[in-house]
Amino acid sequence: MATELPTTDIRISAEAIRHCKGGTPIVCLTAYTYPIARLLDRHVDLLLVGDSVAMVLHGHKTTLGASLEMMIAHGQAVMRGSARACVVVDLPAGTYEATAAQAVTSARRVVDETGCQAVKLEGGLDMISQIEAIVAAGIPVMGHIGLQPQSVEKDGGYKIKGRTEEAVAALLRDALAVENAGAFSVVIEGTVERVAADISRRLAIPTIGIGASGECDGQILVIDDMVGLTVDRVPKFVKEYADLRSVISHAAETYAAEVRGRTFPGPGHVFSATNSRDDT
């Protein structure tokens, strides 16, 4: 039976997320920085420090630009900025695929250096030994099946999954493999809606959808996509809840005009020699 998550500043654990299967949908967003984590923490259940940070904040064309050091630095920032949300950090490409021992070493470093509650890795049947080994080491694992951004070069682009019967069968095998290996939840990305819905019904662990199905046990979006900060192509599955592109552009335009017109800084933004109370 699904349980309710705490509403206070008690940190939500990966195990608590596992027990949300079939209950109130799990609210997830990505976060990469301290101020964003501060703003999101009281509204969400799970914050993912995704390797999408390589694209969103560092300008890489794919997530393959992420490194373990990059993920740890952003994971530390998000942990400092959050008190309640379960924080999950992505293991970037090249840090876990080779062997189970490599996966455990990378996961242990991420958890020890950030204090996060879990790690996430991409893959299904091919990642069973890695998931099992990380879980056996006492580190919770979130899986990721369907469209896998770390495989974009191998797949020849971002291609929606589950459009053939063979692909549907493979997705179900991957989902069950991730569950049986001990993952506490699994992201389903870029997958035909009815397929993602069927997988969600079949699994005993929560599914987190992104471009998948409303029947998933939770949903996640990239924060910059969600608030309208993405400056390149916005994926079809994204709903923009704000338009910060326009807000920031307008603010910069106004600031530039005031600086050039010498109206900023004004009297209220400079310090006097006689009043010490304004030195803040």
mmCIF file of C-alpha atoms in Angstrom:
data_model
loop_
_atom_site.group_PDB
_atom_site.id
_atom_site.type_symbol
_atom_site.label_atom_id
_atom_site.label_comp_id
_atom_site.label_asym_id
_atom_site.label_seq_id
_atom_site.Cartn_x
_atom_site.Cartn_y
_atom_site.Cartn_z
ATOM 1 C CA MET A 1 0.000 0.000 0.000
ATOM 2 C CA ALA A 2 1.286 3.463 -0.899
ATOM 3 C CA THR A 3 2.411 5.719 1.937
ATOM 4 C CA GLU A 4 2.349 9.494 2.215
ATOM 5 C CA LEU A 5 5.628 11.385 2.150
ATOM 6 C CA PRO A 6 6.568 13.678 5.063
ATOM 7 C CA THR A 7 5.628 17.335 4.652
ATOM 8 C CA THR A 8 8.202 18.685 7.132
ATOM 9 C CA ASP A 9 11.940 19.170 6.763
ATOM 10 C CA ILE A 10 12.579 15.453 7.291
ATOM 11 C CA ARG A 11 14.695 14.307 4.354
ATOM 12 C CA ILE A 12 12.764 11.902 2.088
ATOM 13 C CA SER A 13 14.617 8.636 1.594
ATOM 14 C CA ALA A 14 14.819 6.451 -1.479
ATOM 15 C CA GLU A 15 12.922 3.795 0.478
ATOM 16 C CA ALA A 16 10.105 6.271 1.133
ATOM 17 C CA ILE A 17 9.899 6.929 -2.616
ATOM 18 C CA ARG A 18 9.706 3.173 -3.246
ATOM 19 C CA HIS A 19 6.634 2.966 -1.018
ATOM 20 C CA CYS A 20 4.829 5.646 -3.056
ATOM 21 C CA LYS A 21 3.912 3.114 -5.744
ATOM 22 C CA GLY A 22 0.271 3.581 -6.710
ATOM 23 C CA GLY A 23 -0.239 6.570 -4.431
ATOM 24 C CA THR A 24 -0.174 10.324 -4.893
ATOM 25 C CA PRO A 25 2.018 11.016 -7.937
ATOM 26 C CA ILE A 26 5.665 11.703 -7.089
ATOM 27 C CA VAL A 27 6.742 15.238 -8.033
ATOM 28 C CA CYS A 28 10.273 15.389 -9.457
ATOM 29 C CA LEU A 29 12.376 18.096 -11.088
ATOM 30 C CA THR A 30 16.012 18.438 -11.975
ATOM 31 C CA ALA A 31 18.178 20.858 -10.013
ATOM 32 C CA TYR A 32 21.814 21.774 -10.481
ATOM 33 C CA THR A 33 22.416 24.786 -8.231
ATOM 34 C CA TYR A 34 21.977 25.949 -4.635
ATOM 35 C CA PRO A 35 19.397 28.716 -5.292
ATOM 36 C CA ILE A 36 17.223 26.525 -7.515
ATOM 37 C CA ALA A 37 17.305 23.728 -4.937
ATOM 38 C CA ARG A 38 16.248 26.252 -2.266
ATOM 39 C CA LEU A 39 13.297 27.360 -4.404
ATOM 40 C CA LEU A 40 12.139 23.886 -5.408
ATOM 41 C CA ASP A 41 12.680 21.930 -2.200
ATOM 42 C CA ARG A 42 9.340 22.560 -0.511
ATOM 43 C CA HIS A 43 7.358 21.857 -3.679
ATOM 44 C CA VAL A 44 8.855 18.574 -4.873
ATOM 45 C CA ASP A 45 9.473 15.083 -3.532
ATOM 46 C CA LEU A 46 12.622 14.309 -5.511
ATOM 47 C CA LEU A 47 15.381 16.448 -7.008
ATOM 48 C CA LEU A 48 17.477 14.851 -9.734
ATOM 49 C CA VAL A 49 20.950 16.232 -10.327
ATOM 50 C CA GLY A 50 20.818 15.067 -13.920
ATOM 51 C CA ASP A 51 23.697 14.747 -16.327
ATOM 52 C CA SER A 52 21.559 17.081 -18.447
ATOM 53 C CA VAL A 53 23.534 19.722 -16.532
ATOM 54 C CA ALA A 54 26.239 19.268 -19.174
ATOM 55 C CA MET A 55 23.822 20.658 -21.769
ATOM 56 C CA VAL A 56 21.739 23.035 -19.667
ATOM 57 C CA LEU A 57 24.488 24.839 -17.770
ATOM 58 C CA HIS A 58 27.728 23.946 -19.556
ATOM 59 C CA GLY A 59 26.658 24.188 -23.207
ATOM 60 C CA HIS A 60 27.527 20.667 -24.354
ATOM 61 C CA LYS A 61 25.464 19.265 -27.229
ATOM 62 C CA THR A 62 24.723 16.013 -25.363
ATOM 63 C CA THR A 63 24.876 14.674 -21.818
ATOM 64 C CA LEU A 64 28.131 12.913 -22.734
ATOM 65 C CA GLY A 65 29.963 16.071 -21.692
ATOM 66 C CA ALA A 66 29.224 15.380 -18.020
ATOM 67 C CA SER A 67 32.014 14.124 -15.762
ATOM 68 C CA LEU A 68 31.959 12.582 -12.302
ATOM 69 C CA GLU A 69 33.555 15.727 -10.894
ATOM 70 C CA MET A 70 30.862 17.863 -12.535
ATOM 71 C CA MET A 71 28.080 15.738 -11.074
ATOM 72 C CA ILE A 72 29.623 15.800 -7.611
ATOM 73 C CA ALA A 73 30.042 19.586 -7.626
ATOM 74 C CA HIS A 74 26.430 20.158 -8.624
ATOM 75 C CA GLY A 75 25.232 17.431 -6.253
ATOM 76 C CA GLN A 76 26.946 19.197 -3.366
ATOM 77 C CA ALA A 77 25.260 22.479 -4.298
ATOM 78 C CA VAL A 78 21.804 20.886 -4.464
ATOM 79 C CA MET A 79 22.287 19.128 -1.130
ATOM 80 C CA ARG A 80 23.250 22.452 0.481
ATOM 81 C CA GLY A 81 20.108 24.048 -0.923
ATOM 82 C CA SER A 82 17.611 21.350 0.023
ATOM 83 C CA ALA A 83 16.329 19.942 3.292
ATOM 84 C CA ARG A 84 13.324 17.782 2.401
ATOM 85 C CA ALA A 85 13.600 16.390 -1.135
ATOM 86 C CA CYS A 86 15.173 13.041 -1.913
ATOM 87 C CA VAL A 87 18.277 13.973 -3.934
ATOM 88 C CA VAL A 88 19.404 11.597 -6.691
ATOM 89 C CA VAL A 89 22.598 12.170 -8.670
ATOM 90 C CA ASP A 90 23.207 10.783 -12.160
ATOM 91 C CA LEU A 91 26.233 8.612 -12.818
ATOM 92 C CA PRO A 92 27.632 10.094 -16.048
ATOM 93 C CA ALA A 93 28.556 8.071 -19.112
ATOM 94 C CA GLY A 94 31.856 6.244 -18.828
ATOM 95 C CA THR A 95 31.791 5.915 -15.035
ATOM 96 C CA TYR A 96 29.800 2.712 -14.502
ATOM 97 C CA GLU A 97 29.289 0.691 -17.686
ATOM 98 C CA ALA A 98 32.585 -1.212 -17.859
ATOM 99 C CA THR A 99 32.285 -3.364 -14.730
ATOM 100 C CA ALA A 100 30.256 -3.709 -11.553
ATOM 101 C CA ALA A 101 33.343 -2.714 -9.566
ATOM 102 C CA GLN A 102 33.663 0.524 -11.540
ATOM 103 C CA ALA A 103 29.970 1.265 -10.933
ATOM 104 C CA VAL A 104 30.295 0.752 -7.182
ATOM 105 C CA THR A 105 33.422 2.919 -6.989
ATOM 106 C CA SER A 106 31.704 5.777 -8.839
ATOM 107 C CA ALA A 107 28.462 5.484 -6.870
ATOM 108 C CA ARG A 108 30.322 5.382 -3.560
ATOM 109 C CA ARG A 109 32.305 8.485 -4.447
ATOM 110 C CA VAL A 110 29.140 10.387 -5.423
ATOM 111 C CA VAL A 111 27.299 9.460 -2.232
ATOM 112 C CA ASP A 112 30.276 10.045 0.065
ATOM 113 C CA GLU A 113 31.155 13.430 -1.445
ATOM 114 C CA THR A 114 27.618 14.821 -1.813
ATOM 115 C CA GLY A 115 25.541 13.106 0.866
ATOM 116 C CA CYS A 116 22.796 12.397 -1.695
ATOM 117 C CA GLN A 117 20.177 9.722 -1.096
ATOM 118 C CA ALA A 118 20.660 7.696 -4.300
ATOM 119 C CA VAL A 119 22.301 7.500 -7.712
ATOM 120 C CA LYS A 120 20.751 6.972 -11.144
ATOM 121 C CA LEU A 121 22.107 5.060 -14.108
ATOM 122 C CA GLU A 122 20.824 4.254 -17.583
ATOM 123 C CA GLY A 123 20.203 0.778 -18.973
ATOM 124 C CA GLY A 124 18.191 -2.379 -18.482
ATOM 125 C CA LEU A 125 19.301 -5.964 -18.959
ATOM 126 C CA ASP A 126 22.825 -4.788 -19.749
ATOM 127 C CA MET A 127 23.133 -3.057 -16.367
ATOM 128 C CA ILE A 128 21.850 -5.800 -14.042
ATOM 129 C CA SER A 129 25.233 -6.568 -12.493
ATOM 130 C CA GLN A 130 25.974 -2.875 -11.954
ATOM 131 C CA ILE A 131 22.633 -2.202 -10.234
ATOM 132 C CA GLU A 132 22.910 -5.321 -8.086
ATOM 133 C CA ALA A 133 26.443 -4.439 -7.008
ATOM 134 C CA ILE A 134 25.619 -0.827 -6.108
ATOM 135 C CA VAL A 135 22.532 -1.906 -4.143
ATOM 136 C CA ALA A 136 24.570 -4.616 -2.388
ATOM 137 C CA ALA A 137 26.997 -1.863 -1.352
ATOM 138 C CA GLY A 138 24.106 -0.139 0.428
ATOM 139 C CA ILE A 139 23.466 2.592 -2.145
ATOM 140 C CA PRO A 140 19.933 2.996 -3.551
ATOM 141 C CA VAL A 141 19.676 3.028 -7.352
ATOM 142 C CA MET A 142 17.145 4.675 -9.656
ATOM 143 C CA GLY A 143 16.994 3.028 -13.076
ATOM 144 C CA HIS A 144 16.406 4.671 -16.457
ATOM 145 C CA ILE A 145 14.931 2.920 -19.490
ATOM 146 C CA GLY A 146 13.387 3.931 -22.807
ATOM 147 C CA LEU A 147 15.137 6.818 -24.512
ATOM 148 C CA GLN A 148 18.580 6.948 -22.909
ATOM 149 C CA PRO A 149 20.396 10.242 -23.577
ATOM 150 C CA GLN A 150 23.795 8.688 -22.877
ATOM 151 C CA SER A 151 23.195 6.356 -25.861
ATOM 152 C CA VAL A 152 22.282 9.150 -28.290
ATOM 153 C CA GLU A 153 25.369 8.631 -30.450
ATOM 154 C CA LYS A 154 24.903 4.865 -30.561
ATOM 155 C CA ASP A 155 21.195 5.255 -31.363
ATOM 156 C CA GLY A 156 21.791 7.897 -34.022
ATOM 157 C CA GLY A 157 19.758 10.570 -32.265
ATOM 158 C CA TYR A 158 16.901 11.013 -29.815
ATOM 159 C CA LYS A 159 14.413 8.365 -30.948
ATOM 160 C CA ILE A 160 11.103 7.542 -29.284
ATOM 161 C CA LYS A 161 10.999 3.976 -27.960
ATOM 162 C CA GLY A 162 8.239 1.361 -28.083
ATOM 163 C CA ARG A 163 6.977 1.733 -31.652
ATOM 164 C CA THR A 164 7.348 -1.932 -32.648
ATOM 165 C CA GLU A 165 6.287 -5.120 -30.905
ATOM 166 C CA GLU A 166 9.924 -6.160 -30.630
ATOM 167 C CA ALA A 167 10.811 -2.832 -29.020
ATOM 168 C CA VAL A 168 7.879 -3.115 -26.606
ATOM 169 C CA ALA A 169 9.008 -6.562 -25.489
ATOM 170 C CA ALA A 170 12.571 -5.302 -25.000
ATOM 171 C CA LEU A 171 11.377 -2.365 -22.891
ATOM 172 C CA LEU A 172 9.382 -4.662 -20.616
ATOM 173 C CA ARG A 173 12.386 -6.949 -20.210
ATOM 174 C CA ASP A 174 14.533 -3.958 -19.303
ATOM 175 C CA ALA A 175 11.978 -2.664 -16.795
ATOM 176 C CA LEU A 176 11.625 -6.010 -15.051
ATOM 177 C CA ALA A 177 15.403 -6.485 -15.024
ATOM 178 C CA VAL A 178 15.911 -3.103 -13.330
ATOM 179 C CA GLU A 179 13.250 -3.931 -10.751
ATOM 180 C CA ASN A 180 14.611 -7.414 -10.060
ATOM 181 C CA ALA A 181 18.148 -6.038 -9.719
ATOM 182 C CA GLY A 182 16.964 -3.969 -6.752
ATOM 183 C CA ALA A 183 16.294 -0.446 -8.068
ATOM 184 C CA PHE A 184 13.885 1.555 -5.910
ATOM 185 C CA SER A 185 12.324 3.308 -8.924
ATOM 186 C CA VAL A 186 12.814 3.721 -12.653
ATOM 187 C CA VAL A 187 12.611 6.638 -15.071
ATOM 188 C CA ILE A 188 10.798 5.915 -18.342
ATOM 189 C CA GLU A 189 11.806 8.462 -20.968
ATOM 190 C CA GLY A 190 10.681 9.133 -24.527
ATOM 191 C CA THR A 191 8.422 6.089 -24.779
ATOM 192 C CA VAL A 192 5.070 5.520 -26.511
ATOM 193 C CA GLU A 193 2.337 6.391 -24.021
ATOM 194 C CA ARG A 194 0.463 3.074 -23.931
ATOM 195 C CA VAL A 195 3.730 1.159 -23.527
ATOM 196 C CA ALA A 196 4.890 3.326 -20.617
ATOM 197 C CA ALA A 197 1.451 2.968 -19.015
ATOM 198 C CA ASP A 198 1.556 -0.823 -19.329
ATOM 199 C CA ILE A 199 5.051 -1.003 -17.835
ATOM 200 C CA SER A 200 3.908 1.172 -14.923
ATOM 201 C CA ARG A 201 1.041 -1.208 -14.210
ATOM 202 C CA ARG A 202 3.323 -4.259 -14.317
ATOM 203 C CA LEU A 203 6.091 -3.015 -12.045
ATOM 204 C CA ALA A 204 6.027 -3.075 -8.249
ATOM 205 C CA ILE A 205 8.394 -0.081 -8.027
ATOM 206 C CA PRO A 206 7.451 3.502 -8.926
ATOM 207 C CA THR A 207 7.896 4.683 -12.490
ATOM 208 C CA ILE A 208 8.849 8.295 -13.171
ATOM 209 C CA GLY A 209 7.732 9.530 -16.571
ATOM 210 C CA ILE A 210 9.317 12.078 -18.877
ATOM 211 C CA GLY A 211 7.742 12.051 -22.310
ATOM 212 C CA ALA A 212 6.027 8.824 -21.277
ATOM 213 C CA SER A 213 2.586 8.496 -19.635
ATOM 214 C CA GLY A 214 0.326 10.212 -17.138
ATOM 215 C CA GLU A 215 -0.166 6.769 -15.615
ATOM 216 C CA CYS A 216 3.416 6.696 -14.371
ATOM 217 C CA ASP A 217 3.775 6.960 -10.595
ATOM 218 C CA GLY A 218 5.512 10.311 -10.913
ATOM 219 C CA GLN A 219 6.696 12.889 -13.414
ATOM 220 C CA ILE A 220 9.957 14.738 -13.979
ATOM 221 C CA LEU A 221 11.018 17.656 -16.161
ATOM 222 C CA VAL A 222 14.254 19.547 -16.602
ATOM 223 C CA ILE A 223 13.815 22.702 -14.526
ATOM 224 C CA ASP A 224 15.110 25.025 -17.248
ATOM 225 C CA ASP A 225 12.601 23.557 -19.726
ATOM 226 C CA MET A 226 9.759 23.857 -17.229
ATOM 227 C CA VAL A 227 10.319 27.549 -16.444
ATOM 228 C CA GLY A 228 11.016 28.603 -20.017
ATOM 229 C CA LEU A 229 14.757 29.130 -19.741
ATOM 230 C CA THR A 230 15.797 26.720 -22.483
ATOM 231 C CA VAL A 231 17.449 28.711 -25.248
ATOM 232 C CA ASP A 232 17.618 25.895 -27.799
ATOM 233 C CA ARG A 233 14.916 23.459 -28.924
ATOM 234 C CA VAL A 234 12.289 22.645 -26.305
ATOM 235 C CA PRO A 235 11.224 18.963 -26.400
ATOM 236 C CA LYS A 236 7.621 18.192 -27.407
ATOM 237 C CA PHE A 237 6.813 16.602 -24.043
ATOM 238 C CA VAL A 238 7.678 19.765 -22.091
ATOM 239 C CA LYS A 239 5.025 22.108 -20.724
ATOM 240 C CA GLU A 240 6.464 25.560 -20.013
ATOM 241 C CA TYR A 241 4.953 26.883 -16.790
ATOM 242 C CA ALA A 242 6.719 30.243 -17.095
ATOM 243 C CA ASP A 243 8.567 32.317 -19.681
ATOM 244 C CA LEU A 244 11.784 33.325 -17.944
ATOM 245 C CA ARG A 245 13.531 33.814 -21.289
ATOM 246 C CA SER A 246 11.460 36.934 -21.875
ATOM 247 C CA VAL A 247 11.716 38.092 -18.249
ATOM 248 C CA ILE A 248 15.519 37.859 -18.213
ATOM 249 C CA SER A 249 15.909 39.379 -21.667
ATOM 250 C CA HIS A 250 13.672 42.318 -20.725
ATOM 251 C CA ALA A 251 15.515 42.840 -17.421
ATOM 252 C CA ALA A 252 18.890 42.859 -19.195
ATOM 253 C CA GLU A 253 17.563 45.271 -21.825
ATOM 254 C CA THR A 254 16.261 47.645 -19.143
ATOM 255 C CA TYR A 255 19.493 47.435 -17.140
ATOM 256 C CA ALA A 256 21.596 48.143 -20.224
ATOM 257 C CA ALA A 257 19.492 51.208 -21.066
ATOM 258 C CA GLU A 258 19.782 52.585 -17.524
ATOM 259 C CA VAL A 259 23.548 52.070 -17.382
ATOM 260 C CA ARG A 260 24.037 53.762 -20.758
ATOM 261 C CA GLY A 261 21.712 56.568 -19.718
ATOM 262 C CA ARG A 262 23.453 56.955 -16.341
ATOM 263 C CA THR A 263 20.220 56.445 -14.412
ATOM 264 C CA PHE A 264 21.667 53.386 -12.667
ATOM 265 C CA PRO A 265 23.087 53.395 -10.088
ATOM 266 C CA GLY A 266 20.835 55.992 -8.493
ATOM 267 C CA PRO A 267 20.933 57.495 -4.986
ATOM 268 C CA GLY A 268 19.403 54.380 -3.455
ATOM 269 C CA HIS A 269 22.111 52.093 -4.807
ATOM 270 C CA VAL A 270 25.260 53.888 -3.617
ATOM 271 C CA PHE A 271 26.769 54.439 -0.161
ATOM 272 C CA SER A 272 27.181 57.726 1.684
ATOM 273 C CA ALA A 273 30.047 58.638 3.995
ATOM 274 C CA THR A 274 27.744 59.853 6.786
ATOM 275 C CA ASN A 275 25.228 57.048 7.354
ATOM 276 C CA SER A 276 26.654 53.692 8.455
ATOM 277 C CA ARG A 277 23.192 52.117 8.626
ATOM 278 C CA ASP A 278 22.998 51.844 4.833
ATOM 279 C CA ASP A 279 26.112 49.614 4.557
ATOM 280 C CA THR A 280 24.185 46.440 3.632
#
